[in-house]
Amino acid sequence: MPLQMTLRAITLDCPDPPALAAFYQQATGLEPHPKSDADFAGLNCADGLFIGFQRVDGYRAPRWPDQTVPQQFHLDFAVDDLDEAENRLLGLGASKPDHQPDEDRWRVLTDPAGHPFCLVRG
């Protein structure tokens, strides 16, 4: 019988936790955690999931799709309109890598700290 586990938090390394938390807060509308500070910031999801951002000295951003500094993981966000979501996120500070494996089905963007994330039709 498998162990019963419930995912409660995802934490991303970054050089500036408040700035990265602000990017994702603007992108998702999630509520900032009241005890966020310069070393660790977070967002609370209504379903109990917590997204954290922790300061790492000497942080090196992933280089997607290059594996010099691998992505290690990425987040996927379902959106109704890929073009609209992409434009909004680019306006918030995301970047769009040149390499897009299937732009009609999903878009790969990177957050201000360089973490790749995908927008998928959903």
mmCIF file of C-alpha atoms in Angstrom:
data_model
loop_
_atom_site.group_PDB
_atom_site.id
_atom_site.type_symbol
_atom_site.label_atom_id
_atom_site.label_comp_id
_atom_site.label_asym_id
_atom_site.label_seq_id
_atom_site.Cartn_x
_atom_site.Cartn_y
_atom_site.Cartn_z
ATOM 1 C CA MET A 1 0.000 0.000 0.000
ATOM 2 C CA PRO A 2 1.478 3.389 -0.973
ATOM 3 C CA LEU A 3 2.285 5.963 1.659
ATOM 4 C CA GLN A 4 -0.470 8.576 1.932
ATOM 5 C CA MET A 5 1.153 11.921 1.197
ATOM 6 C CA THR A 6 -0.365 15.282 0.294
ATOM 7 C CA LEU A 7 1.707 17.913 -1.458
ATOM 8 C CA ARG A 8 1.619 21.075 0.678
ATOM 9 C CA ALA A 9 4.453 23.227 -0.660
ATOM 10 C CA ILE A 10 6.708 23.875 -3.617
ATOM 11 C CA THR A 11 9.772 26.036 -3.010
ATOM 12 C CA LEU A 12 11.907 27.672 -5.681
ATOM 13 C CA ASP A 13 15.473 28.873 -5.147
ATOM 14 C CA CYS A 14 16.082 32.420 -6.348
ATOM 15 C CA PRO A 15 18.213 35.532 -5.739
ATOM 16 C CA ASP A 16 15.330 37.821 -4.623
ATOM 17 C CA PRO A 17 12.374 36.096 -2.905
ATOM 18 C CA PRO A 18 10.082 39.147 -2.543
ATOM 19 C CA ALA A 19 10.501 40.076 -6.218
ATOM 20 C CA LEU A 20 9.816 36.552 -7.470
ATOM 21 C CA ALA A 21 6.839 36.170 -5.113
ATOM 22 C CA ALA A 22 5.468 39.481 -6.460
ATOM 23 C CA PHE A 23 5.804 38.221 -10.058
ATOM 24 C CA TYR A 24 3.839 35.040 -9.304
ATOM 25 C CA GLN A 25 1.323 36.932 -7.146
ATOM 26 C CA GLN A 26 0.583 39.298 -10.034
ATOM 27 C CA ALA A 27 0.410 36.387 -12.470
ATOM 28 C CA THR A 28 -1.887 34.171 -10.377
ATOM 29 C CA GLY A 29 -3.691 36.427 -7.896
ATOM 30 C CA LEU A 30 -2.579 34.199 -4.997
ATOM 31 C CA GLU A 31 -2.344 35.773 -1.566
ATOM 32 C CA PRO A 32 1.093 36.682 -0.169
ATOM 33 C CA HIS A 33 2.038 34.862 3.030
ATOM 34 C CA PRO A 34 1.995 37.406 5.886
ATOM 35 C CA LYS A 35 5.391 36.319 7.256
ATOM 36 C CA SER A 36 7.250 36.717 3.942
ATOM 37 C CA ASP A 37 10.572 38.505 4.224
ATOM 38 C CA ALA A 38 13.749 39.187 2.244
ATOM 39 C CA ASP A 39 15.070 35.630 2.698
ATOM 40 C CA PHE A 40 11.877 33.615 2.242
ATOM 41 C CA ALA A 41 8.600 34.721 0.687
ATOM 42 C CA GLY A 42 5.509 32.736 -0.096
ATOM 43 C CA LEU A 43 2.075 32.611 -1.656
ATOM 44 C CA ASN A 44 -0.962 30.808 -0.260
ATOM 45 C CA CYS A 45 -3.292 28.870 -2.548
ATOM 46 C CA ALA A 46 -6.954 28.416 -1.612
ATOM 47 C CA ASP A 47 -6.534 24.618 -1.689
ATOM 48 C CA GLY A 48 -3.773 24.776 0.947
ATOM 49 C CA LEU A 49 -0.798 24.516 -1.407
ATOM 50 C CA PHE A 50 2.008 26.929 -0.539
ATOM 51 C CA ILE A 51 4.497 28.250 -3.114
ATOM 52 C CA GLY A 52 7.719 29.422 -1.488
ATOM 53 C CA PHE A 53 10.687 31.392 -2.761
ATOM 54 C CA GLN A 54 13.980 31.107 -0.882
ATOM 55 C CA ARG A 55 17.080 33.257 -1.216
ATOM 56 C CA VAL A 56 20.164 31.410 -2.442
ATOM 57 C CA ASP A 57 23.484 33.222 -2.527
ATOM 58 C CA GLY A 58 25.283 32.642 -5.825
ATOM 59 C CA TYR A 59 22.039 31.505 -7.486
ATOM 60 C CA ARG A 60 22.517 30.345 -11.087
ATOM 61 C CA ALA A 61 19.432 30.508 -13.288
ATOM 62 C CA PRO A 62 18.477 27.452 -15.369
ATOM 63 C CA ARG A 63 19.438 27.621 -19.049
ATOM 64 C CA TRP A 64 16.472 26.081 -20.860
ATOM 65 C CA PRO A 65 16.695 24.131 -23.149
ATOM 66 C CA ASP A 66 20.488 24.047 -22.703
ATOM 67 C CA GLN A 67 21.512 21.714 -19.893
ATOM 68 C CA THR A 68 24.540 23.731 -18.726
ATOM 69 C CA VAL A 69 22.408 24.652 -15.719
ATOM 70 C CA PRO A 70 19.450 22.236 -15.929
ATOM 71 C CA GLN A 71 15.887 23.315 -15.206
ATOM 72 C CA GLN A 72 15.481 20.572 -12.551
ATOM 73 C CA PHE A 73 11.696 21.072 -12.584
ATOM 74 C CA HIS A 74 9.108 23.401 -14.032
ATOM 75 C CA LEU A 75 5.583 24.545 -13.251
ATOM 76 C CA ASP A 76 2.648 24.199 -15.665
ATOM 77 C CA PHE A 77 -0.263 26.652 -15.600
ATOM 78 C CA ALA A 78 -3.525 25.970 -17.445
ATOM 79 C CA VAL A 79 -4.862 29.045 -19.273
ATOM 80 C CA ASP A 80 -7.853 29.697 -21.520
ATOM 81 C CA ASP A 81 -5.961 31.777 -24.093
ATOM 82 C CA LEU A 82 -2.265 31.127 -24.715
ATOM 83 C CA ASP A 83 -1.617 34.417 -26.517
ATOM 84 C CA GLU A 84 -3.357 36.546 -23.897
ATOM 85 C CA ALA A 85 -1.614 34.804 -20.984
ATOM 86 C CA GLU A 86 1.772 35.002 -22.691
ATOM 87 C CA ASN A 87 1.403 38.735 -23.372
ATOM 88 C CA ARG A 88 0.309 39.457 -19.815
ATOM 89 C CA LEU A 89 3.181 37.481 -18.294
ATOM 90 C CA LEU A 90 5.757 39.061 -20.593
ATOM 91 C CA GLY A 91 4.425 42.416 -19.398
ATOM 92 C CA LEU A 92 4.987 41.318 -15.795
ATOM 93 C CA GLY A 93 8.635 40.456 -16.449
ATOM 94 C CA ALA A 94 8.640 36.911 -17.823
ATOM 95 C CA SER A 95 10.827 36.069 -20.819
ATOM 96 C CA LYS A 96 10.173 33.798 -23.773
ATOM 97 C CA PRO A 97 13.013 31.520 -24.878
ATOM 98 C CA ASP A 98 13.542 31.123 -28.620
ATOM 99 C CA HIS A 99 13.109 27.344 -28.396
ATOM 100 C CA GLN A 100 9.369 26.522 -28.341
ATOM 101 C CA PRO A 101 8.715 22.787 -28.870
ATOM 102 C CA ASP A 102 4.982 23.036 -29.712
ATOM 103 C CA GLU A 103 3.795 26.644 -29.596
ATOM 104 C CA ASP A 104 0.255 25.749 -30.673
ATOM 105 C CA ARG A 105 -0.242 23.507 -27.608
ATOM 106 C CA TRP A 106 1.915 25.157 -24.942
ATOM 107 C CA ARG A 107 4.322 28.027 -24.393
ATOM 108 C CA VAL A 108 7.542 27.900 -22.455
ATOM 109 C CA LEU A 109 8.352 31.088 -20.550
ATOM 110 C CA THR A 110 10.883 31.866 -17.858
ATOM 111 C CA ASP A 111 10.170 33.813 -14.697
ATOM 112 C CA PRO A 112 12.364 36.772 -13.661
ATOM 113 C CA ALA A 113 14.759 34.386 -11.843
ATOM 114 C CA GLY A 114 15.122 32.173 -14.945
ATOM 115 C CA HIS A 115 12.905 29.216 -13.923
ATOM 116 C CA PRO A 116 11.113 27.745 -16.941
ATOM 117 C CA PHE A 117 7.350 27.361 -16.669
ATOM 118 C CA CYS A 118 4.717 26.376 -19.201
ATOM 119 C CA LEU A 119 1.370 27.774 -20.204
ATOM 120 C CA VAL A 120 -0.915 24.998 -21.451
ATOM 121 C CA ARG A 121 -4.362 25.142 -22.983
ATOM 122 C CA GLY A 122 -6.720 24.242 -20.255
#
